[in-house]
PDB file of C-alpha atoms in Angstrom:
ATOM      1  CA  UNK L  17      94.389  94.933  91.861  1.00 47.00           C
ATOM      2  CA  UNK L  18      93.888  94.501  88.267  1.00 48.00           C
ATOM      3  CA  UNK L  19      93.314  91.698  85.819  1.00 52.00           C
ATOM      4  CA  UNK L  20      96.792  90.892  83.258  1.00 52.00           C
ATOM      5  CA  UNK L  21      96.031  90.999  79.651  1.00 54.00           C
ATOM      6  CA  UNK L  22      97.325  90.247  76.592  1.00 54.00           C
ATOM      7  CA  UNK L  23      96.683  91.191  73.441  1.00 52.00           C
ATOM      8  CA  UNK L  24      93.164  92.277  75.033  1.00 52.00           C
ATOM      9  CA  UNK L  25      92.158  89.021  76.338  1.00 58.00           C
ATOM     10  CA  UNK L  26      92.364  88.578  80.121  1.00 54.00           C
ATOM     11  CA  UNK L  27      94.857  85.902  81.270  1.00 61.00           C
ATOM     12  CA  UNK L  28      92.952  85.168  84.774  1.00 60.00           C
ATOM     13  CA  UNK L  29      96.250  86.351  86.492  1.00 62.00           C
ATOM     14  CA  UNK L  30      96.078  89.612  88.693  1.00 60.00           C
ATOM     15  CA  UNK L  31      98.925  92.055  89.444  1.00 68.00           C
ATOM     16  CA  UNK L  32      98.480  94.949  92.026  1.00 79.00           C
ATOM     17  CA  UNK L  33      99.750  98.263  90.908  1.00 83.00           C
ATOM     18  CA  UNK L  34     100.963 100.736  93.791  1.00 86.00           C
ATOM     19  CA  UNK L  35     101.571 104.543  93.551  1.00 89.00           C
ATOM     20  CA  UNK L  36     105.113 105.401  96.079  1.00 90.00           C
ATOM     21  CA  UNK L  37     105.063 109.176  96.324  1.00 92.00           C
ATOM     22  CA  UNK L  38     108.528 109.532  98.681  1.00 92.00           C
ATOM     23  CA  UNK L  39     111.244 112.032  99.446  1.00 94.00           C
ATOM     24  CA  UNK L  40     114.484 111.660 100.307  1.00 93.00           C
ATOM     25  CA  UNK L  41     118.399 113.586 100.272  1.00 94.00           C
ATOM     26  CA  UNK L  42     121.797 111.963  99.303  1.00 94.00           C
ATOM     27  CA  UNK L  43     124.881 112.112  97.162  1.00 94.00           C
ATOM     28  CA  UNK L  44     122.701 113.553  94.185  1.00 93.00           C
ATOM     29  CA  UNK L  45     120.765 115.762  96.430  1.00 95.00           C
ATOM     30  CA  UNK L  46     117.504 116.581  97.853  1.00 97.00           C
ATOM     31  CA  UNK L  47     114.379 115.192  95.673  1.00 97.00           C
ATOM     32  CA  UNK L  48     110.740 113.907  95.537  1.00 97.00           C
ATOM     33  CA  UNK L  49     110.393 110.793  94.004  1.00 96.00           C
ATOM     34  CA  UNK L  50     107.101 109.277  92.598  1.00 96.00           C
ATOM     35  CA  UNK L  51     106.663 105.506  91.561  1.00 95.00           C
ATOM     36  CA  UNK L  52     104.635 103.224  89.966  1.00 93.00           C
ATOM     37  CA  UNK L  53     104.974  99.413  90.906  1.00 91.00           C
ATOM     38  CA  UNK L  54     102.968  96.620  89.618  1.00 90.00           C
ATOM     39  CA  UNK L  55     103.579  93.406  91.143  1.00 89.00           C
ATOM     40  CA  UNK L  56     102.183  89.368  90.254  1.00 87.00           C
ATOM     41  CA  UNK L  57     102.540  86.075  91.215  1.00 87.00           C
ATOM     42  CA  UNK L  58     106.334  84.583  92.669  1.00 90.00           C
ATOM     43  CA  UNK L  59     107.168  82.718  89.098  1.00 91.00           C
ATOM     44  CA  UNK L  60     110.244  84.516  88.516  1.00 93.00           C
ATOM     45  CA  UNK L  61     113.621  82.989  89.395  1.00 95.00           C
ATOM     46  CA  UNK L  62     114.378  86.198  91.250  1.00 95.00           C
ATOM     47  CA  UNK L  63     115.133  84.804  94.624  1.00 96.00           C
ATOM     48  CA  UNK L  64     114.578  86.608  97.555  1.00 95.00           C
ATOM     49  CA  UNK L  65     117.733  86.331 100.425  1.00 93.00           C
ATOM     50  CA  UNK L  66     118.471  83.636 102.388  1.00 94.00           C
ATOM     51  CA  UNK L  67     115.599  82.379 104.837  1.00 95.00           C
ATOM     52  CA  UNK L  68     112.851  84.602 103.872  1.00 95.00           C
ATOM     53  CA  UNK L  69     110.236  83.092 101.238  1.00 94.00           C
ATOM     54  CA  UNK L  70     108.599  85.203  98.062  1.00 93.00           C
ATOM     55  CA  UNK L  71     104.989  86.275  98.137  1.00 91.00           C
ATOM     56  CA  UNK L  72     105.412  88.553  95.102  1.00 90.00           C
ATOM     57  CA  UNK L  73     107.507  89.459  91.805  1.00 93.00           C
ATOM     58  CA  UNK L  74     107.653  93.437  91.343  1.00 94.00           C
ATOM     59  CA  UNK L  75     107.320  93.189  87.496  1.00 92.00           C
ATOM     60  CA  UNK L  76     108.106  96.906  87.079  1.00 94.00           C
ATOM     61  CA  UNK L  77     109.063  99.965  89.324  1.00 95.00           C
ATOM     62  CA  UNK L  78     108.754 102.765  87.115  1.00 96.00           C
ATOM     63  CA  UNK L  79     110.737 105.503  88.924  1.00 97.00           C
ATOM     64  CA  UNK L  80     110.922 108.962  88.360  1.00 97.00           C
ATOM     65  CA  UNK L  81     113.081 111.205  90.954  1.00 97.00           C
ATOM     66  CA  UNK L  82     112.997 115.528  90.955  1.00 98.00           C
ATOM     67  CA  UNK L  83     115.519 117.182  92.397  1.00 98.00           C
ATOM     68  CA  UNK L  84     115.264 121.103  94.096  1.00 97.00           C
ATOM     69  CA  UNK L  85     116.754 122.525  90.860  1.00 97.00           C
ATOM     70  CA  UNK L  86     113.635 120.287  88.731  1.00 98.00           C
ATOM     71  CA  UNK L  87     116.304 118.056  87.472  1.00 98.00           C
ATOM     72  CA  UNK L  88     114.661 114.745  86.565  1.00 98.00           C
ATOM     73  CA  UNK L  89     116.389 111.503  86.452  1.00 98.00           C
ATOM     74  CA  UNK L  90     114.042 108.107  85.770  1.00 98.00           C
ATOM     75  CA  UNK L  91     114.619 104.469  85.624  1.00 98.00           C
ATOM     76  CA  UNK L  92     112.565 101.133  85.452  1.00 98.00           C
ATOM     77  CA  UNK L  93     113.364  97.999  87.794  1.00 97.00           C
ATOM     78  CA  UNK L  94     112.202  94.227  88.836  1.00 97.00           C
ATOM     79  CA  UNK L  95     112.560  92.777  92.272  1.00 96.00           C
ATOM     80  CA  UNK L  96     110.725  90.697  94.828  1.00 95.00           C
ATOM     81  CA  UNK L  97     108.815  90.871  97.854  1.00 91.00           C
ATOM     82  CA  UNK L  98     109.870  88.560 100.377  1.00 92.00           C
ATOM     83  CA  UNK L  99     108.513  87.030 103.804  1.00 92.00           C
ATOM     84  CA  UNK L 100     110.519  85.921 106.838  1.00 93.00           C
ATOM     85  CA  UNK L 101     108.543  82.780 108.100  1.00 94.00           C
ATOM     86  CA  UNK L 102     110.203  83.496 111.408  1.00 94.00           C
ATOM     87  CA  UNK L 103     107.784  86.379 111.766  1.00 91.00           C
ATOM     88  CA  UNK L 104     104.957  85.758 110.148  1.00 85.00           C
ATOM     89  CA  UNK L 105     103.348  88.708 111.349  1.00 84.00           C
ATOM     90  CA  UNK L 106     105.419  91.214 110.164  1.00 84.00           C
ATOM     91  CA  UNK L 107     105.169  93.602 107.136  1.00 82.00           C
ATOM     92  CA  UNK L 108     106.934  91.672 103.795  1.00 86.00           C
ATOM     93  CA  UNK L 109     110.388  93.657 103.000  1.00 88.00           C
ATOM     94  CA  UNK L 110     110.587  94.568  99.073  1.00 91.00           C
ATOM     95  CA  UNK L 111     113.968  94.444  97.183  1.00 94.00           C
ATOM     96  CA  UNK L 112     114.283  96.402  93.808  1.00 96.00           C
ATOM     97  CA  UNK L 113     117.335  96.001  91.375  1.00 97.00           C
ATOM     98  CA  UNK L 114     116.972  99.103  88.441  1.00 98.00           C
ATOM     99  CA  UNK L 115     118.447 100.714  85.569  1.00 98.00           C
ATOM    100  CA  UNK L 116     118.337 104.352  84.864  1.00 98.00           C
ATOM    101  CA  UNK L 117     117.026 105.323  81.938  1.00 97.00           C
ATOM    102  CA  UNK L 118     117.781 109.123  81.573  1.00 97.00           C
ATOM    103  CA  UNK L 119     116.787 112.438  82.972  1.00 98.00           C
ATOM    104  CA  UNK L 120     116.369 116.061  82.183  1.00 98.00           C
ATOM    105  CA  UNK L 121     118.507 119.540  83.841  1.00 98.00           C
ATOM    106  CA  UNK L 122     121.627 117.836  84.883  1.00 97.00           C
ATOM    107  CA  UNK L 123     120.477 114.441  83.741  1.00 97.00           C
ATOM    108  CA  UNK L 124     119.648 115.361  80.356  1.00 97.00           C
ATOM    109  CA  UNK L 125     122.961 113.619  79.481  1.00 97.00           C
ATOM    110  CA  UNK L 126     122.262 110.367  81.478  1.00 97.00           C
ATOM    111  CA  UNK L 127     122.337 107.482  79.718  1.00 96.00           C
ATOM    112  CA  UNK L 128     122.310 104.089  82.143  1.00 97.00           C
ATOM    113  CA  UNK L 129     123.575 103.135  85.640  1.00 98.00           C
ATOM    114  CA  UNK L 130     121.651 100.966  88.010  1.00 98.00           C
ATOM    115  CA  UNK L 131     119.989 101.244  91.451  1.00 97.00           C
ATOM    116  CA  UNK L 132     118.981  99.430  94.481  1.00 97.00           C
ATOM    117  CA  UNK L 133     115.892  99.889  96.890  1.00 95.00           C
ATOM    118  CA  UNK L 134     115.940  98.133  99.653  1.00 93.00           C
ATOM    119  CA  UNK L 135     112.312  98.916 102.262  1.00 86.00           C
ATOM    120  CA  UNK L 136     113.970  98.808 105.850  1.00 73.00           C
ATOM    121  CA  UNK L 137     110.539  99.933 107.355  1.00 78.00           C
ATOM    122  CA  UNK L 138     106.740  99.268 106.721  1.00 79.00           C
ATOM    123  CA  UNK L 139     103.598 100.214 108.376  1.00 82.00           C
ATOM    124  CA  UNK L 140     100.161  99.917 107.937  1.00 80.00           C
ATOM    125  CA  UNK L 141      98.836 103.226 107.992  1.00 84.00           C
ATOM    126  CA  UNK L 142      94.945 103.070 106.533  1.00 82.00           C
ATOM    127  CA  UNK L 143      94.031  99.157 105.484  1.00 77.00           C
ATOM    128  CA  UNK L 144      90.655 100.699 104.149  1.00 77.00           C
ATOM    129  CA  UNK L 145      92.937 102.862 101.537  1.00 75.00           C
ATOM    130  CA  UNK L 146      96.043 100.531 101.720  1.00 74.00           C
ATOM    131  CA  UNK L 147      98.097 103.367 102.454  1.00 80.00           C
ATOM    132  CA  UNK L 148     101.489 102.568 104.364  1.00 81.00           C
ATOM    133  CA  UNK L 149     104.497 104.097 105.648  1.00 83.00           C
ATOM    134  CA  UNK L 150     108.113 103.087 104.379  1.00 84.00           C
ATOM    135  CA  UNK L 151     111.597 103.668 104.494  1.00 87.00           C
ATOM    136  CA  UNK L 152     114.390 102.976 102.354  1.00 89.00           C
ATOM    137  CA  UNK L 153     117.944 103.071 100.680  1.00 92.00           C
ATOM    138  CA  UNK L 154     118.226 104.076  97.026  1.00 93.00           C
ATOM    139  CA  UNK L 155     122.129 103.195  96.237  1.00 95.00           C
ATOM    140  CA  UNK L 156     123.687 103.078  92.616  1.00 96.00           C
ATOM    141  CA  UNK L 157     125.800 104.326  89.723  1.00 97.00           C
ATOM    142  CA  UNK L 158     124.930 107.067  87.434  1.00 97.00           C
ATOM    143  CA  UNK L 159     126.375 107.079  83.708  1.00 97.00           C
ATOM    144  CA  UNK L 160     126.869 109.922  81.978  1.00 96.00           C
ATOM    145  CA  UNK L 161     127.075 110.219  77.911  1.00 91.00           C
TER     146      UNK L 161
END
């Protein structure tokens, strides 16, 4: 966790910041994907779906996905993190709505297209470290130039 600042001056506001070092294999291929996520306070109008409540905003998701041939493609995204009262003590899910912002090898030429992430699994691994476990689904578009 980390005090918000602006301008230099602290705001009294904290955000957490989370490294995501994944893999994964799809349409575009096999890949390793590393991710930095800070998160603050629910103020956003983002909502979170029906009958779960938000804990969080994700205020960025910078994204940055390498592919076996070292083909990079990267993107930025907001979302939410979202509780279901029903089971209170169960991990929060996290949704992520992105844009892609461009890429190198075959992605040199990339210039938008969006993505979703949507966590469908989440374990507390180490709460010393606050390291977890998690699963998802990265869909999207990818625009070419």
């Amino acid at each position: 966790t980390q005090n918000q600042v602006v301008m230099g001056i602290p705001t009294g506001a904290t955000q957490r910041v989370n490294l995501v070092i994944g893999s994964g294999a799809g349409s575009l291929g096999r890949g390793q994907t590393i991710a930095v996520t800070k998160s603050g306070p629910p103020i956003s109008a983002a909502p979170c779906p029906a009958g779960l409540i938000k804990v969080a905003d994700i205020v960025s998701n910078n994204i940055l996905w390498t592919f076996e041939d070292l083909s990079m493609l990267y993107g930025d995204g907001t979302g939410v993190v979202c509780l279901d009262p029903a089971a209170p003590t169960e991990p929060p899910s996290a949704e992520i709505e992105g844009t892609w912002l461009g890429g190198t090898g075959r992605y040199e030429d990339v210039v938008g297209g969006d993505f979703s992430i949507r966590f469908t699994f989440f374990e507390v691994i180490s709460p010393e470290t606050q390291f977890n476990a998690e699963t998802g689904i990265v869909t999207g578009t990818v625009v070419w130039d």
